[in-house]
């Protein structure tokens, strides 16, 4: 049985004091054990958020990492730095990173491998544009993103460490959610792709989230679909509404 994983991606929101106040206000209501909850604040808030969630079941996530170990990469953050902040998960390949910061599949694959060497679990985002969906190219596109992101990654890591987040770009921050059926269809397709690449055993183990305008109203319908193992939540993770999403029934 795959444990559901609900991660909040704060993006570039919350100062240190805002982060501390907000997490303190929800921590008792998101400290659950039957599902995994991850908060992904900005780098500067990692330490503060950790101080609030330490000694609870809630995990800390980062929103990015650089794939080189260390050196002259001004402005970048290494996997070792994330380890030193007690980070368990890191989002990579978010469509905002791909589109605004020109990240490629190759970079995302390198980031995944680097995180795995430090035992940080990558949350790898994939997803098509509206145009690709309308041209019926969405399955081929997402399949290529999955294959490229997982290149040369061993099956044990894929089964136990990697999380894939299916985030159709047209549903991110737009209030336009994929239907539960559309989301499940692609999550199942990703699982079938993993089965082809590795094995059915690995495909049955890997967790695949849906992300894109998940909110308190639609969470339960989406999260009860058979191939959707959790949600990556943007806007709603900045509000008290996150508590309802985490506690969906
Ligand atoms: C995201 O950025 O990962 C996301 C899913 O955002 P939102 O929930 O705001 O659509």
Tab-separated table of C-alpha atoms and ligand atoms in Angstrom:
chain	number	residue	atom	x	y	z
A	1	UNK	CA	0.000	0.000	0.000
A	2	UNK	CA	1.506	3.321	-1.085
A	3	UNK	CA	1.431	6.013	1.588
A	4	UNK	CA	-0.126	9.236	0.264
A	5	UNK	CA	2.241	12.199	0.157
A	6	UNK	CA	1.007	15.780	0.288
A	7	UNK	CA	3.640	18.437	-0.278
A	8	UNK	CA	3.222	22.197	-0.060
A	9	UNK	CA	5.312	24.185	-2.523
A	10	UNK	CA	5.487	27.704	-1.148
A	11	UNK	CA	7.420	29.029	-4.173
A	12	UNK	CA	8.800	32.558	-3.543
A	13	UNK	CA	6.420	33.395	-0.691
A	14	UNK	CA	6.784	34.029	3.065
A	15	UNK	CA	9.508	35.832	4.981
A	16	UNK	CA	11.135	34.097	7.937
A	17	UNK	CA	8.675	35.474	10.484
A	18	UNK	CA	5.668	34.769	8.233
A	19	UNK	CA	6.896	31.210	7.711
A	20	UNK	CA	7.329	30.634	11.439
A	21	UNK	CA	3.910	32.057	12.342
A	22	UNK	CA	2.094	30.143	9.614
A	23	UNK	CA	3.627	26.746	10.322
A	24	UNK	CA	3.143	27.211	14.067
A	25	UNK	CA	-0.540	27.931	13.401
A	26	UNK	CA	-1.135	24.662	11.481
A	27	UNK	CA	1.436	22.195	12.800
A	28	UNK	CA	-0.840	20.442	15.303
A	29	UNK	CA	-3.451	19.867	12.592
A	30	UNK	CA	-1.053	18.564	9.906
A	31	UNK	CA	0.980	16.324	12.211
A	32	UNK	CA	-0.540	13.075	10.959
A	33	UNK	CA	0.999	9.637	10.592
A	34	UNK	CA	-1.204	7.782	8.094
A	35	UNK	CA	-0.013	10.039	5.243
A	36	UNK	CA	3.203	11.924	4.619
A	37	UNK	CA	3.204	15.723	4.769
A	38	UNK	CA	6.070	17.821	3.398
A	39	UNK	CA	6.544	21.583	3.573
A	40	UNK	CA	8.800	23.145	0.943
A	41	UNK	CA	9.632	26.737	1.910
A	42	UNK	CA	12.260	28.954	0.291
A	43	UNK	CA	15.884	28.179	1.174
A	44	UNK	CA	16.098	31.044	3.670
A	45	UNK	CA	13.135	29.680	5.644
A	46	UNK	CA	14.312	26.043	5.833
A	47	UNK	CA	15.950	26.426	9.228
A	48	UNK	CA	12.994	28.258	10.765
A	49	UNK	CA	10.412	25.823	9.422
A	50	UNK	CA	12.534	22.922	10.636
A	51	UNK	CA	12.587	24.378	14.141
A	52	UNK	CA	8.764	24.230	14.188
A	53	UNK	CA	8.299	20.773	12.597
A	54	UNK	CA	11.214	19.086	14.373
A	55	UNK	CA	9.857	16.247	16.553
A	56	UNK	CA	6.690	15.924	14.459
A	57	UNK	CA	5.864	13.654	11.493
A	58	UNK	CA	5.978	16.578	9.061
A	59	UNK	CA	8.989	16.545	6.708
A	60	UNK	CA	11.041	19.363	5.261
A	61	UNK	CA	11.456	19.847	1.518
A	62	UNK	CA	13.431	22.252	-0.656
A	63	UNK	CA	12.324	23.700	-3.985
A	64	UNK	CA	15.533	23.215	-5.940
A	65	UNK	CA	19.167	22.085	-5.773
A	66	UNK	CA	22.245	22.418	-7.944
A	67	UNK	CA	23.831	19.236	-9.255
A	68	UNK	CA	27.495	20.132	-8.676
A	69	UNK	CA	28.984	19.230	-5.316
A	70	UNK	CA	30.466	22.637	-4.491
A	71	UNK	CA	32.481	25.487	-5.979
A	72	UNK	CA	32.110	28.646	-8.024
A	73	UNK	CA	28.362	28.558	-8.738
A	74	UNK	CA	27.207	31.881	-7.355
A	75	UNK	CA	23.688	31.785	-6.005
A	76	UNK	CA	23.315	28.018	-6.092
A	77	UNK	CA	22.596	25.566	-3.249
A	78	UNK	CA	24.209	22.126	-2.986
A	79	UNK	CA	22.747	18.831	-1.802
A	80	UNK	CA	25.161	18.843	1.166
A	81	UNK	CA	23.775	22.236	2.200
A	82	UNK	CA	20.270	20.786	2.083
A	83	UNK	CA	21.380	17.818	4.193
A	84	UNK	CA	22.740	20.273	6.740
A	85	UNK	CA	19.241	21.852	6.917
A	86	UNK	CA	17.596	18.440	7.538
A	87	UNK	CA	15.862	18.382	4.172
A	88	UNK	CA	14.166	15.070	3.314
A	89	UNK	CA	12.649	15.900	-0.084
A	90	UNK	CA	13.509	18.294	-2.912
A	91	UNK	CA	11.297	19.398	-5.790
A	92	UNK	CA	13.123	19.330	-9.115
A	93	UNK	CA	11.988	20.098	-12.631
A	94	UNK	CA	9.061	22.282	-11.641
A	95	UNK	CA	7.593	23.858	-14.777
A	96	UNK	CA	8.526	27.301	-13.431
A	97	UNK	CA	12.171	26.170	-13.255
A	98	UNK	CA	11.954	24.626	-16.705
A	99	UNK	CA	10.247	27.621	-18.321
A	100	UNK	CA	11.558	30.688	-16.479
A	101	UNK	CA	15.057	29.380	-15.722
A	102	UNK	CA	15.510	27.188	-18.813
A	103	UNK	CA	16.164	23.941	-16.962
A	104	UNK	CA	16.517	20.947	-19.251
A	105	UNK	CA	15.683	17.266	-18.797
A	106	UNK	CA	19.421	16.594	-18.628
A	107	UNK	CA	19.881	19.020	-15.717
A	108	UNK	CA	16.894	17.513	-13.915
A	109	UNK	CA	18.361	14.025	-14.319
A	110	UNK	CA	21.692	15.263	-12.876
A	111	UNK	CA	19.876	16.901	-9.969
A	112	UNK	CA	17.959	13.698	-9.215
A	113	UNK	CA	21.182	11.674	-9.180
A	114	UNK	CA	22.944	14.217	-6.969
A	115	UNK	CA	20.084	14.223	-4.447
A	116	UNK	CA	20.072	10.421	-4.319
A	117	UNK	CA	23.778	10.362	-3.446
A	118	UNK	CA	22.864	12.381	-0.333
A	119	UNK	CA	19.756	10.332	0.444
A	120	UNK	CA	17.374	13.206	-0.285
A	121	UNK	CA	14.204	12.126	-2.063
A	122	UNK	CA	13.574	13.908	-5.368
A	123	UNK	CA	10.047	15.039	-6.269
A	124	UNK	CA	10.367	15.163	-10.051
A	125	UNK	CA	7.777	17.357	-11.779
A	126	UNK	CA	6.536	16.579	-15.270
A	127	UNK	CA	3.588	17.890	-17.259
A	128	UNK	CA	2.406	19.134	-20.608
A	129	UNK	CA	1.255	22.506	-21.940
A	130	UNK	CA	-2.331	23.103	-22.997
A	131	UNK	CA	-1.200	23.186	-26.612
A	132	UNK	CA	0.402	19.754	-26.317
A	133	UNK	CA	-2.774	18.347	-24.782
A	134	UNK	CA	-4.940	19.881	-27.470
A	135	UNK	CA	-2.684	18.363	-30.134
A	136	UNK	CA	-2.869	15.002	-28.365
A	137	UNK	CA	0.892	15.036	-27.776
A	138	UNK	CA	0.643	15.034	-23.981
A	139	UNK	CA	1.319	11.336	-23.409
A	140	UNK	CA	4.425	11.253	-25.621
A	141	UNK	CA	5.733	14.443	-24.058
A	142	UNK	CA	5.284	13.339	-20.444
A	143	UNK	CA	6.739	9.914	-21.269
A	144	UNK	CA	9.897	11.541	-22.646
A	145	UNK	CA	10.195	13.751	-19.546
A	146	UNK	CA	9.931	10.681	-17.296
A	147	UNK	CA	12.427	8.620	-19.322
A	148	UNK	CA	14.950	11.473	-19.448
A	149	UNK	CA	14.618	12.346	-15.755
A	150	UNK	CA	15.218	8.738	-14.697
A	151	UNK	CA	18.108	7.994	-17.062
A	152	UNK	CA	20.649	5.683	-15.358
A	153	UNK	CA	18.825	5.698	-12.013
A	154	UNK	CA	18.636	2.265	-10.405
A	155	UNK	CA	15.359	0.525	-9.694
A	156	UNK	CA	15.682	0.516	-5.915
A	157	UNK	CA	15.991	4.310	-5.882
A	158	UNK	CA	13.044	4.679	-8.242
A	159	UNK	CA	10.843	2.409	-6.143
A	160	UNK	CA	11.784	3.749	-2.739
A	161	UNK	CA	13.056	7.303	-3.098
A	162	UNK	CA	11.635	8.991	-6.182
A	163	UNK	CA	8.287	10.726	-6.241
A	164	UNK	CA	6.885	11.919	-9.565
A	165	UNK	CA	4.535	14.896	-9.600
A	166	UNK	CA	2.298	15.122	-12.649
A	167	UNK	CA	1.573	18.816	-13.026
A	168	UNK	CA	-0.135	19.843	-16.256
A	169	UNK	CA	1.178	23.369	-16.872
A	170	UNK	CA	-2.277	24.648	-17.790
A	171	UNK	CA	-3.530	23.732	-14.316
A	172	UNK	CA	-0.770	25.353	-12.243
A	173	UNK	CA	-1.834	28.520	-10.460
A	174	UNK	CA	-4.702	28.978	-12.900
A	175	UNK	CA	-7.587	27.694	-10.801
A	176	UNK	CA	-8.185	25.282	-13.704
A	177	UNK	CA	-7.862	21.768	-12.280
A	178	UNK	CA	-7.541	18.662	-14.390
A	179	UNK	CA	-10.543	16.446	-13.740
A	180	UNK	CA	-9.839	13.610	-11.354
A	181	UNK	CA	-10.172	11.255	-14.346
A	182	UNK	CA	-7.683	13.227	-16.486
A	183	UNK	CA	-5.223	13.360	-13.591
A	184	UNK	CA	-5.582	9.665	-12.848
A	185	UNK	CA	-5.272	8.746	-16.523
A	186	UNK	CA	-1.871	10.442	-16.763
A	187	UNK	CA	-0.669	9.141	-13.393
A	188	UNK	CA	-1.560	5.619	-14.541
A	189	UNK	CA	0.215	6.242	-17.836
A	190	UNK	CA	3.330	7.326	-15.915
A	191	UNK	CA	3.072	4.170	-13.790
A	192	UNK	CA	2.828	2.041	-16.952
A	193	UNK	CA	5.892	3.845	-18.299
A	194	UNK	CA	7.803	2.965	-15.101
A	195	UNK	CA	6.656	-0.630	-15.492
A	196	UNK	CA	8.066	-0.723	-19.042
A	197	UNK	CA	11.320	0.939	-17.973
A	198	UNK	CA	11.844	-1.085	-14.781
A	199	UNK	CA	9.228	-3.638	-13.687
A	200	UNK	CA	5.677	-3.928	-12.414
A	201	UNK	CA	7.067	-4.257	-8.896
A	202	UNK	CA	8.792	-0.869	-9.154
A	203	UNK	CA	5.697	0.680	-10.783
A	204	UNK	CA	3.516	-0.579	-7.937
A	205	UNK	CA	5.815	1.049	-5.397
A	206	UNK	CA	6.618	4.464	-6.861
A	207	UNK	CA	4.452	7.332	-5.659
A	208	UNK	CA	2.931	9.618	-8.263
A	209	UNK	CA	1.350	12.898	-7.181
A	210	UNK	CA	-0.966	15.229	-9.015
A	211	UNK	CA	-0.403	18.989	-8.846
A	212	UNK	CA	-2.374	21.874	-10.322
A	213	UNK	CA	-4.881	24.022	-8.435
A	214	UNK	CA	-5.526	21.407	-5.758
A	215	UNK	CA	-7.703	22.936	-3.039
A	216	UNK	CA	-9.859	21.967	-0.083
A	217	UNK	CA	-12.859	21.379	-2.344
A	218	UNK	CA	-11.305	19.089	-4.966
A	219	UNK	CA	-8.668	17.315	-2.823
A	220	UNK	CA	-10.782	14.399	-1.753
A	221	UNK	CA	-11.966	13.524	-5.251
A	222	UNK	CA	-8.451	13.742	-6.712
A	223	UNK	CA	-6.649	12.019	-3.856
A	224	UNK	CA	-8.997	9.044	-3.795
A	225	UNK	CA	-8.201	8.094	-7.381
A	226	UNK	CA	-6.380	4.728	-7.572
A	227	UNK	CA	-3.206	5.899	-9.322
A	228	UNK	CA	-2.836	9.255	-7.559
A	229	UNK	CA	-0.662	8.907	-4.489
A	230	UNK	CA	-0.723	12.474	-3.271
A	231	UNK	CA	-0.678	16.108	-4.232
A	232	UNK	CA	1.853	18.837	-4.850
A	233	UNK	CA	0.055	21.951	-3.687
A	234	UNK	CA	1.069	25.506	-4.573
A	235	UNK	CA	-1.263	28.397	-3.732
A	236	UNK	CA	-3.418	26.528	-1.237
A	237	UNK	CA	-0.357	25.443	0.774
A	238	UNK	CA	0.099	29.066	1.853
A	239	UNK	CA	-3.266	29.154	3.578
A	240	UNK	CA	-5.072	27.421	6.412
A	241	UNK	CA	-6.806	25.496	3.626
A	242	UNK	CA	-3.690	23.265	3.499
A	243	UNK	CA	-4.934	21.629	6.713
A	244	UNK	CA	-8.143	20.464	4.977
A	245	UNK	CA	-6.166	19.131	2.022
A	246	UNK	CA	-3.853	17.147	4.291
A	247	UNK	CA	-6.830	15.773	6.194
A	248	UNK	CA	-8.879	14.845	3.105
A	249	UNK	CA	-11.131	11.841	3.481
B	1	LIG	C1	2.690	24.021	-8.076
B	1	LIG	O1	3.262	25.067	-8.256
B	1	LIG	O2	3.358	23.002	-7.916
B	1	LIG	C2	1.237	24.021	-8.055
B	1	LIG	C3	0.624	22.890	-8.220
B	1	LIG	O3	0.605	25.236	-7.870
B	1	LIG	P1	-0.964	25.489	-7.646
B	1	LIG	O4	-1.430	24.489	-6.630
B	1	LIG	O5	-1.047	26.891	-7.144
B	1	LIG	O6	-1.633	25.294	-8.958
